[in-house]
Amino acid sequence: MRRQLTLTCDPIEVTRMTSSRAPDRGVGAIVTFIGTVRGEESGGEIAALEYTAFQAMVEHQFGQLFEALEARWPIHSVQVVHRLGRVAATEPSLWVQITAPHRGEAFAACQWLIDEMKRLVPIWKKPLA
Amino acid sequence: MRRQLTLTCDPIEVTRMTSSRAPDRGVGAIVTFIGTVRGEESGGEIAALEYTAFQAMVEHQFGQLFEALEARWPIHSVQVVHRLGRVAATEPSLWVQITAPHRGEAFAACQWLIDEMKRLVPIWKKPLA
Amino acid sequence: MRITVAFYSYFAELAGCAETILEAPPGCSLGDLHEMVVCRFPRLAPLRRSTLLAVGVEYQLGDYQLREDDQVSLFPPVQGG
Amino acid sequence: MRITVAFYSYFAELAGCAETILEAPPGCSLGDLHEMVVCRFPRLAPLRRSTLLAVGVEYQLGDYQLREDDQVSLFPPVQGG
């Protein structure tokens, strides 16, 4: 399983990362999740979120999640990009892409990875007015 | 809910269609599914698939699915592109993108739409050696 | 009454044509028409149970009552995606 | 034994520092150290139950036995994505 984790303070270049072909002849499904900063949160207006992280632990925890992912589903590749620092409303803060032979495992793995990330990976956000 | 259905014999320009921002300040989740033609199917090698459709019924059935989708989940937009004609191995035959406030509804709606499409939308494929 | 019948996917190859016109008796149901079709195109008979039936752009069951100029379609299980 | 304690997210603001060094008695568990930390930084006390504890880059529970030079981290529930 190919794996890639990027933590970056630069904008996520969604277009550059999106491929127009399967990376492998055995891949039939590419599931991509983009999390964007919402401009409204519990009623209030938000201009941006400030993301901070305990980076060494983020990398270690994602490494463990990737191991568990590979053990559970026949995934061909997993890529995660998480932005840090200031992310303006409507911009992507998270980009996840899973490729797999079939859509069932690709959807299941993608949702599981994001759920586990939100439970275990030490990243925090603070609203900026 | 914004909706768009495209049936095309031209390659799906995944890169051109992928946006790098949320289309709306209330959108927090963008789920994209790309189905690609696998080069191996039940043991044999496949060079391409030939897709055919009963187009008027495809449009009508997708219209009904979009109605049901909107009634069930708070979706902001749904876009579907399905290729017809010859699609070479590793090329995308299907592109689906759902935008919504949160990932739960975006993932659920995307998977439901593809499942229902595979049950109801009159498109067929034939392997080409 | 005059009914247009279209075949899609490999049903067209098995029938040897993409479309035909049948004269159905008054009161004929979609299920009755399906039987007339498989009599006329016997290579479709073994696929009877998996055949999908539509009138216009809607799926219909065998008890659907046909009307003059209905456009009926017969096709195998769909395989989009 | 000497233990480094780091605070992340708003825990650093509440503690007034990102890191401190504590001298812990031999046999001190991570839970014991957590109590020492909230005594020293009382604004963290009300958040005791929701505090996450890590040693190095692994989560640990209160019964974890600390060792010389362990790097302990305290932080609030994570919010990635």
Short mmCIF file of C-alpha atoms in Angstrom, two decimals:
data_model
loop_
_atom_site.label_atom_id
_atom_site.label_comp_id
_atom_site.label_asym_id
_atom_site.label_seq_id
_atom_site.Cartn_x
_atom_site.Cartn_y
_atom_site.Cartn_z
CA MET A 1 0.00 0.00 0.00
CA ARG A 2 1.40 3.36 -1.03
CA ARG A 3 1.03 5.93 1.75
CA GLN A 4 1.67 9.64 1.98
CA LEU A 5 1.13 12.17 4.74
CA THR A 6 1.72 15.88 4.29
CA LEU A 7 1.32 18.59 6.92
CA THR A 8 1.60 21.98 5.30
CA CYS A 9 1.02 25.66 5.98
CA ASP A 10 0.52 26.26 2.24
CA PRO A 11 -2.84 26.03 0.46
CA ILE A 12 -3.76 22.49 -0.56
CA GLU A 13 -3.45 22.32 -4.33
CA VAL A 14 -6.43 20.08 -4.92
CA THR A 15 -6.24 20.38 -8.69
CA ARG A 16 -2.58 19.44 -8.90
CA MET A 17 -3.10 16.34 -6.76
CA THR A 18 -6.12 15.00 -8.59
CA SER A 19 -5.10 12.45 -11.18
CA SER A 20 -7.18 11.75 -14.26
CA ARG A 21 -6.25 8.07 -14.42
CA ALA A 22 -6.12 5.12 -12.07
CA PRO A 23 -2.61 4.70 -10.67
CA ASP A 24 -2.74 0.96 -11.36
CA ARG A 25 -4.65 -1.47 -13.62
CA GLY A 26 -6.16 -3.17 -10.55
CA VAL A 27 -7.67 0.05 -9.20
CA GLY A 28 -11.37 0.57 -9.91
CA ALA A 29 -12.29 3.13 -7.26
CA ILE A 30 -10.82 6.47 -6.19
CA VAL A 31 -12.57 8.12 -3.23
CA THR A 32 -11.56 11.64 -2.33
CA PHE A 33 -12.65 13.64 0.68
CA ILE A 34 -12.05 17.37 0.97
CA GLY A 35 -12.86 19.07 4.25
CA THR A 36 -13.35 22.81 3.83
CA VAL A 37 -13.56 25.49 6.49
CA ARG A 38 -17.17 26.52 6.88
CA GLY A 39 -17.90 30.22 7.10
CA GLU A 40 -20.62 29.66 9.68
CA GLU A 41 -20.18 27.69 12.89
CA SER A 42 -22.95 27.35 15.49
CA GLY A 43 -24.62 30.51 14.25
CA GLY A 44 -21.56 32.77 14.17
CA GLU A 45 -19.55 33.97 11.19
CA ILE A 46 -16.01 32.62 10.88
CA ALA A 47 -13.31 34.22 8.72
CA ALA A 48 -10.75 31.44 9.20
CA LEU A 49 -9.56 28.64 11.45
CA GLU A 50 -6.09 28.48 12.97
CA TYR A 51 -4.81 24.88 13.04
CA THR A 52 -2.05 23.75 15.39
CA ALA A 53 -0.55 20.30 15.87
CA PHE A 54 1.79 18.14 17.91
CA GLN A 55 3.53 17.19 14.70
CA ALA A 56 5.70 14.23 15.74
CA MET A 57 2.67 12.59 17.32
CA VAL A 58 0.48 13.41 14.30
CA GLU A 59 2.93 11.54 12.09
CA HIS A 60 3.15 8.58 14.46
CA GLN A 61 -0.62 8.31 14.91
CA PHE A 62 -1.29 8.51 11.16
CA GLY A 63 1.39 5.83 10.68
CA GLN A 64 -0.51 3.55 13.04
CA LEU A 65 -3.82 4.32 11.31
CA PHE A 66 -2.27 3.52 7.91
CA GLU A 67 -1.05 0.17 9.32
CA ALA A 68 -4.52 -0.68 10.58
CA LEU A 69 -6.07 0.43 7.28
CA GLU A 70 -3.80 -1.85 5.30
CA ALA A 71 -4.53 -4.80 7.61
CA ARG A 72 -8.28 -4.36 7.25
CA TRP A 73 -8.93 -3.44 3.59
CA PRO A 74 -7.23 -4.21 0.24
CA ILE A 75 -6.23 -0.59 -0.32
CA HIS A 76 -3.83 0.35 -3.09
CA SER A 77 -2.90 3.81 -1.82
CA VAL A 78 -3.78 6.34 0.87
CA GLN A 79 -2.82 10.00 0.79
CA VAL A 80 -3.56 12.60 3.45
CA VAL A 81 -2.82 16.31 3.38
CA HIS A 82 -3.71 18.40 6.44
CA ARG A 83 -3.19 22.12 6.53
CA LEU A 84 -1.77 23.89 9.56
CA GLY A 85 -1.81 27.58 10.41
CA ARG A 86 -4.49 29.95 9.17
CA VAL A 87 -7.05 28.49 6.74
CA ALA A 88 -9.65 30.91 5.39
CA ALA A 89 -13.34 30.00 5.12
CA THR A 90 -14.15 27.90 1.99
CA GLU A 91 -10.52 26.73 1.70
CA PRO A 92 -9.67 23.03 2.14
CA SER A 93 -8.11 22.08 5.48
CA LEU A 94 -8.03 18.33 4.77
CA TRP A 95 -7.62 16.24 1.63
CA VAL A 96 -7.81 12.45 1.78
CA GLN A 97 -7.62 10.10 -1.19
CA ILE A 98 -7.95 6.33 -1.18
CA THR A 99 -7.54 4.07 -4.20
CA ALA A 100 -8.71 0.47 -4.14
CA PRO A 101 -9.99 -2.28 -6.43
CA HIS A 102 -13.65 -1.63 -5.53
CA ARG A 103 -15.72 1.21 -4.15
CA GLY A 104 -16.96 -0.61 -1.04
CA GLU A 105 -13.54 -0.83 0.58
CA ALA A 106 -12.50 2.61 -0.68
CA PHE A 107 -15.52 4.33 0.93
CA ALA A 108 -15.27 2.29 4.13
CA ALA A 109 -11.55 2.95 4.55
CA CYS A 110 -11.86 6.66 3.81
CA GLN A 111 -14.63 7.19 6.36
CA TRP A 112 -12.88 5.05 8.97
CA LEU A 113 -9.62 6.97 8.53
CA ILE A 114 -11.31 10.35 8.97
CA ASP A 115 -13.30 9.17 12.01
CA GLU A 116 -10.14 7.79 13.63
CA MET A 117 -8.18 10.92 12.77
CA LYS A 118 -10.79 13.02 14.54
CA ARG A 119 -10.50 10.78 17.58
CA LEU A 120 -6.73 10.28 17.82
CA VAL A 121 -4.61 12.68 15.78
CA PRO A 122 -3.42 15.69 17.85
CA ILE A 123 -4.51 18.62 15.72
CA TRP A 124 -6.56 21.51 17.08
CA LYS A 125 -8.38 24.44 15.57
CA LYS A 126 -9.32 27.89 16.82
CA PRO A 127 -11.84 30.17 15.09
CA LEU A 128 -10.56 33.55 13.95
CA ALA A 129 -13.15 36.29 13.55
CA MET B 1 -29.64 21.64 -4.44
CA ARG B 2 -27.57 22.22 -7.54
CA ARG B 3 -27.62 19.19 -9.84
CA GLN B 4 -25.76 18.30 -12.99
CA LEU B 5 -25.73 15.17 -15.14
CA THR B 6 -23.42 14.74 -18.11
CA LEU B 7 -23.26 11.75 -20.44
CA THR B 8 -20.26 12.06 -22.70
CA CYS B 9 -18.16 10.09 -25.15
CA ASP B 10 -15.16 12.32 -24.37
CA PRO B 11 -12.63 11.61 -21.61
CA ILE B 12 -13.73 12.88 -18.20
CA GLU B 13 -11.55 15.85 -17.37
CA VAL B 14 -11.20 15.15 -13.68
CA THR B 15 -8.67 17.90 -13.10
CA ARG B 16 -10.77 20.59 -14.76
CA MET B 17 -13.82 19.67 -12.67
CA THR B 18 -12.10 19.56 -9.31
CA SER B 19 -12.47 22.83 -7.49
CA SER B 20 -9.97 24.01 -4.91
CA ARG B 21 -12.54 25.83 -2.80
CA ALA B 22 -15.93 25.11 -1.29
CA PRO B 23 -18.68 26.39 -3.59
CA ASP B 24 -20.50 27.95 -0.63
CA ARG B 25 -19.66 29.14 2.92
CA GLY B 26 -22.01 26.52 4.37
CA VAL B 27 -20.21 23.61 2.68
CA GLY B 28 -17.75 21.69 4.86
CA ALA B 29 -17.46 18.42 2.95
CA ILE B 30 -16.77 17.52 -0.67
CA VAL B 31 -16.87 13.79 -1.45
CA THR B 32 -15.74 12.68 -4.88
CA PHE B 33 -15.95 9.20 -6.35
CA ILE B 34 -14.12 8.22 -9.51
CA GLY B 35 -14.80 4.82 -11.00
CA THR B 36 -12.02 3.69 -13.31
CA VAL B 37 -11.96 0.80 -15.77
CA ARG B 38 -9.94 -2.02 -14.27
CA GLY B 39 -7.46 -3.76 -16.54
CA GLU B 40 -8.24 -7.12 -15.00
CA GLU B 41 -11.71 -8.58 -14.63
CA SER B 42 -12.36 -12.08 -13.22
CA GLY B 43 -8.86 -13.18 -14.10
CA GLY B 44 -8.78 -11.91 -17.71
CA GLU B 45 -7.02 -8.88 -19.17
CA ILE B 46 -9.25 -6.07 -20.40
CA ALA B 47 -8.13 -3.34 -22.78
CA ALA B 48 -11.30 -1.27 -22.52
CA LEU B 49 -15.02 -1.29 -21.79
CA GLU B 50 -17.67 -0.22 -24.29
CA TYR B 51 -20.52 1.60 -22.52
CA THR B 52 -23.98 1.93 -24.04
CA ALA B 53 -27.10 3.56 -22.59
CA PHE B 54 -30.80 4.17 -23.05
CA GLN B 55 -30.12 7.87 -22.72
CA ALA B 56 -33.59 9.34 -22.21
CA MET B 57 -34.24 6.84 -19.44
CA VAL B 58 -30.80 7.45 -17.89
CA GLU B 59 -31.65 11.13 -17.60
CA HIS B 60 -35.10 10.43 -16.17
CA GLN B 61 -33.84 7.88 -13.64
CA PHE B 62 -31.02 10.14 -12.46
CA GLY B 63 -33.56 12.95 -12.13
CA GLN B 64 -35.63 10.77 -9.81
CA LEU B 65 -32.54 9.77 -7.82
CA PHE B 66 -31.56 13.44 -7.42
CA GLU B 67 -35.08 14.19 -6.13
CA ALA B 68 -34.82 11.40 -3.57
CA LEU B 69 -31.32 12.49 -2.59
CA GLU B 70 -32.49 16.04 -1.91
CA ALA B 71 -35.46 14.82 0.13
CA ARG B 72 -33.25 12.64 2.32
CA TRP B 73 -30.04 14.62 2.95
CA PRO B 74 -29.12 18.32 3.21
CA ILE B 75 -26.98 18.23 0.08
CA HIS B 76 -25.69 21.44 -1.48
CA SER B 77 -24.82 20.04 -4.92
CA VAL B 78 -24.59 16.77 -6.82
CA GLN B 79 -22.72 16.29 -10.07
CA VAL B 80 -22.50 13.11 -12.11
CA VAL B 81 -20.50 12.46 -15.27
CA HIS B 82 -20.78 9.07 -16.94
CA ARG B 83 -18.78 8.18 -20.01
CA LEU B 84 -20.28 6.31 -22.94
CA GLY B 85 -18.54 4.52 -25.78
CA ARG B 86 -15.05 3.05 -25.48
CA VAL B 87 -13.24 3.70 -22.19
CA ALA B 88 -9.69 2.36 -21.93
CA ALA B 89 -8.40 0.56 -18.83
CA THR B 90 -7.31 2.98 -16.04
CA GLU B 91 -9.50 5.79 -17.47
CA PRO B 92 -12.46 7.11 -15.43
CA SER B 93 -15.89 5.94 -16.57
CA LEU B 94 -17.78 7.63 -13.71
CA TRP B 95 -17.25 10.81 -11.71
CA VAL B 96 -19.59 11.76 -8.87
CA GLN B 97 -19.20 14.75 -6.57
CA ILE B 98 -21.39 15.69 -3.62
CA THR B 99 -21.01 18.82 -1.53
CA ALA B 100 -22.74 19.17 1.83
CA PRO B 101 -22.38 20.88 5.20
CA HIS B 102 -20.89 17.77 6.87
CA ARG B 103 -19.09 14.63 5.81
CA GLY B 104 -21.65 12.16 7.18
CA GLU B 105 -24.38 13.16 4.77
CA ALA B 106 -21.93 13.66 1.88
CA PHE B 107 -20.54 10.11 2.21
CA ALA B 108 -23.97 8.56 2.76
CA ALA B 109 -25.53 10.34 -0.21
CA CYS B 110 -22.62 9.56 -2.53
CA GLN B 111 -22.68 5.84 -1.74
CA TRP B 112 -26.47 5.68 -1.95
CA LEU B 113 -26.48 7.41 -5.33
CA ILE B 114 -23.92 5.01 -6.80
CA ASP B 115 -25.70 1.95 -5.38
CA GLU B 116 -29.02 3.12 -6.81
CA MET B 117 -27.44 4.00 -10.13
CA LYS B 118 -26.09 0.46 -10.40
CA ARG B 119 -29.56 -0.88 -9.69
CA LEU B 120 -31.73 1.42 -11.81
CA VAL B 121 -29.90 3.47 -14.43
CA PRO B 122 -29.91 1.76 -17.87
CA ILE B 123 -26.23 1.76 -18.80
CA TRP B 124 -24.39 -1.39 -19.88
CA LYS B 125 -20.79 -2.30 -20.49
CA LYS B 126 -19.04 -4.84 -22.67
CA PRO B 127 -15.38 -5.82 -22.28
CA LEU B 128 -13.15 -5.24 -25.30
CA ALA B 129 -10.02 -7.38 -25.53
CA MET C 1 -53.06 -1.74 -30.61
CA ARG C 2 -49.65 -0.77 -31.90
CA ILE C 3 -46.70 -1.09 -29.49
CA THR C 4 -43.09 -0.19 -30.22
CA VAL C 5 -40.59 -2.53 -28.55
CA ALA C 6 -36.93 -1.55 -28.18
CA PHE C 7 -34.04 -3.80 -27.16
CA TYR C 8 -30.92 -2.56 -25.38
CA SER C 9 -27.45 -3.95 -24.76
CA TYR C 10 -27.01 -7.59 -25.82
CA PHE C 11 -30.78 -8.00 -26.06
CA ALA C 12 -30.52 -6.17 -29.42
CA GLU C 13 -27.95 -8.71 -30.61
CA LEU C 14 -30.06 -11.64 -29.39
CA ALA C 15 -33.20 -10.22 -31.02
CA GLY C 16 -31.31 -9.36 -34.20
CA CYS C 17 -32.76 -5.84 -34.19
CA ALA C 18 -32.85 -2.75 -31.95
CA GLU C 19 -36.57 -2.17 -32.35
CA THR C 20 -39.74 -3.81 -33.61
CA ILE C 21 -43.44 -3.00 -33.76
CA LEU C 22 -46.00 -5.45 -32.46
CA GLU C 23 -49.77 -5.48 -32.75
CA ALA C 24 -51.12 -6.29 -29.27
CA PRO C 25 -54.73 -7.23 -28.50
CA PRO C 26 -56.87 -4.83 -26.42
CA GLY C 27 -56.37 -5.32 -22.67
CA CYS C 28 -52.88 -6.66 -23.22
CA SER C 29 -50.63 -6.28 -20.18
CA LEU C 30 -46.88 -5.68 -20.23
CA GLY C 31 -46.42 -9.27 -19.05
CA ASP C 32 -48.54 -10.55 -21.96
CA LEU C 33 -46.47 -8.48 -24.37
CA HIS C 34 -43.27 -9.88 -22.88
CA GLU C 35 -44.56 -13.39 -23.72
CA MET C 36 -45.35 -12.31 -27.27
CA VAL C 37 -41.83 -10.91 -27.58
CA VAL C 38 -40.07 -14.07 -26.39
CA CYS C 39 -42.25 -16.14 -28.79
CA ARG C 40 -41.13 -13.97 -31.67
CA PHE C 41 -37.49 -13.69 -30.43
CA PRO C 42 -36.89 -17.08 -28.77
CA ARG C 43 -33.24 -16.30 -27.88
CA LEU C 44 -34.65 -13.89 -25.27
CA ALA C 45 -36.74 -16.62 -23.65
CA PRO C 46 -34.02 -18.06 -21.34
CA LEU C 47 -33.40 -14.53 -20.00
CA ARG C 48 -37.07 -13.96 -19.21
CA ARG C 49 -36.62 -13.85 -15.43
CA SER C 50 -33.77 -11.33 -15.42
CA THR C 51 -35.30 -9.08 -18.11
CA LEU C 52 -36.08 -5.51 -17.07
CA LEU C 53 -39.16 -3.87 -18.56
CA ALA C 54 -39.80 -0.17 -19.08
CA VAL C 55 -42.62 1.81 -20.65
CA GLY C 56 -41.30 5.15 -21.84
CA VAL C 57 -38.61 6.04 -19.27
CA GLU C 58 -40.21 4.32 -16.26
CA TYR C 59 -39.79 0.77 -15.01
CA GLN C 60 -43.06 -1.16 -15.00
CA LEU C 61 -44.16 -4.56 -13.75
CA GLY C 62 -45.95 -7.25 -15.76
CA ASP C 63 -49.43 -6.14 -14.69
CA TYR C 64 -49.05 -2.71 -16.33
CA GLN C 65 -51.93 -2.18 -18.81
CA LEU C 66 -50.58 -1.18 -22.22
CA ARG C 67 -52.03 1.67 -24.23
CA GLU C 68 -51.87 2.50 -27.92
CA ASP C 69 -48.44 3.82 -28.98
CA ASP C 70 -46.67 2.82 -25.74
CA GLN C 71 -42.91 2.57 -26.14
CA VAL C 72 -41.76 -0.59 -24.40
CA SER C 73 -38.11 -1.40 -23.70
CA LEU C 74 -36.56 -4.72 -22.75
CA PHE C 75 -33.05 -4.97 -21.43
CA PRO C 76 -30.74 -7.01 -19.21
CA PRO C 77 -29.65 -5.98 -15.66
CA VAL C 78 -27.96 -2.59 -15.77
CA GLN C 79 -24.20 -2.19 -15.22
CA GLY C 80 -23.39 1.49 -14.97
CA GLY C 81 -20.33 2.85 -13.24
CA MET D 1 13.20 11.68 38.31
CA ARG D 2 13.07 14.42 35.76
CA ILE D 3 9.97 14.58 33.51
CA THR D 4 9.36 17.07 30.72
CA VAL D 5 5.72 18.14 30.42
CA ALA D 6 4.42 19.83 27.25
CA PHE D 7 1.06 21.56 26.79
CA TYR D 8 -0.73 21.82 23.46
CA SER D 9 -3.57 23.94 22.11
CA TYR D 10 -5.30 26.10 24.71
CA PHE D 11 -3.69 24.08 27.51
CA ALA D 12 -0.52 26.09 26.81
CA GLU D 13 -2.49 29.33 27.30
CA LEU D 14 -4.09 28.05 30.50
CA ALA D 15 -0.75 26.84 31.88
CA GLY D 16 0.99 30.05 30.78
CA CYS D 17 3.79 28.05 29.15
CA ALA D 18 4.27 25.44 26.42
CA GLU D 19 6.58 23.25 28.48
CA THR D 20 7.81 22.71 32.01
CA ILE D 21 10.08 20.28 33.83
CA LEU D 22 8.88 18.50 36.93
CA GLU D 23 10.79 16.40 39.46
CA ALA D 24 8.67 13.29 40.09
CA PRO D 25 9.22 10.79 42.90
CA PRO D 26 10.32 7.23 42.02
CA GLY D 27 7.36 4.98 41.19
CA CYS D 28 5.30 7.95 40.04
CA SER D 29 2.56 7.01 37.59
CA LEU D 30 1.28 9.18 34.76
CA GLY D 31 -1.92 9.73 36.80
CA ASP D 32 0.14 10.90 39.80
CA LEU D 33 2.04 13.29 37.53
CA HIS D 34 -1.24 14.62 36.13
CA GLU D 35 -2.28 15.50 39.71
CA MET D 36 1.07 17.25 40.29
CA VAL D 37 0.53 19.23 37.07
CA VAL D 38 -2.98 20.40 37.97
CA CYS D 39 -1.72 21.44 41.46
CA ARG D 40 0.96 23.55 39.85
CA PHE D 41 -1.29 24.82 37.01
CA PRO D 42 -4.73 25.01 38.68
CA ARG D 43 -6.47 26.39 35.59
CA LEU D 44 -6.05 22.90 34.10
CA ALA D 45 -7.84 21.25 37.04
CA PRO D 46 -11.44 21.72 35.81
CA LEU D 47 -10.43 20.06 32.51
CA ARG D 48 -8.94 17.04 34.25
CA ARG D 49 -11.51 14.54 32.97
CA SER D 50 -11.26 15.53 29.31
CA THR D 51 -7.45 15.84 29.31
CA LEU D 52 -5.58 13.52 26.94
CA LEU D 53 -2.20 12.19 28.09
CA ALA D 54 0.68 11.04 25.91
CA VAL D 55 4.19 9.83 26.66
CA GLY D 56 6.40 10.47 23.67
CA VAL D 57 4.07 10.02 20.68
CA GLU D 58 1.79 7.36 22.23
CA TYR D 59 -1.38 7.82 24.25
CA GLN D 60 -1.10 6.37 27.76
CA LEU D 61 -3.49 5.83 30.65
CA GLY D 62 -3.03 7.00 34.24
CA ASP D 63 -1.47 3.73 35.41
CA TYR D 64 1.53 4.13 33.05
CA GLN D 65 4.77 3.97 35.09
CA LEU D 66 6.96 6.97 34.32
CA ARG D 67 10.67 6.66 33.66
CA GLU D 68 13.51 9.17 33.83
CA ASP D 69 13.44 11.65 30.91
CA ASP D 70 9.93 10.70 29.76
CA GLN D 71 8.33 13.38 27.62
CA VAL D 72 4.75 13.80 28.75
CA SER D 73 2.15 15.79 26.84
CA LEU D 74 -1.21 17.09 28.03
CA PHE D 75 -3.83 18.37 25.64
CA PRO D 76 -7.55 18.80 25.12
CA PRO D 77 -9.69 16.62 22.83
CA VAL D 78 -8.34 16.71 19.31
CA GLN D 79 -10.15 18.50 16.46
CA GLY D 80 -8.42 17.68 13.18
CA GLY D 81 -10.11 17.88 9.80
#
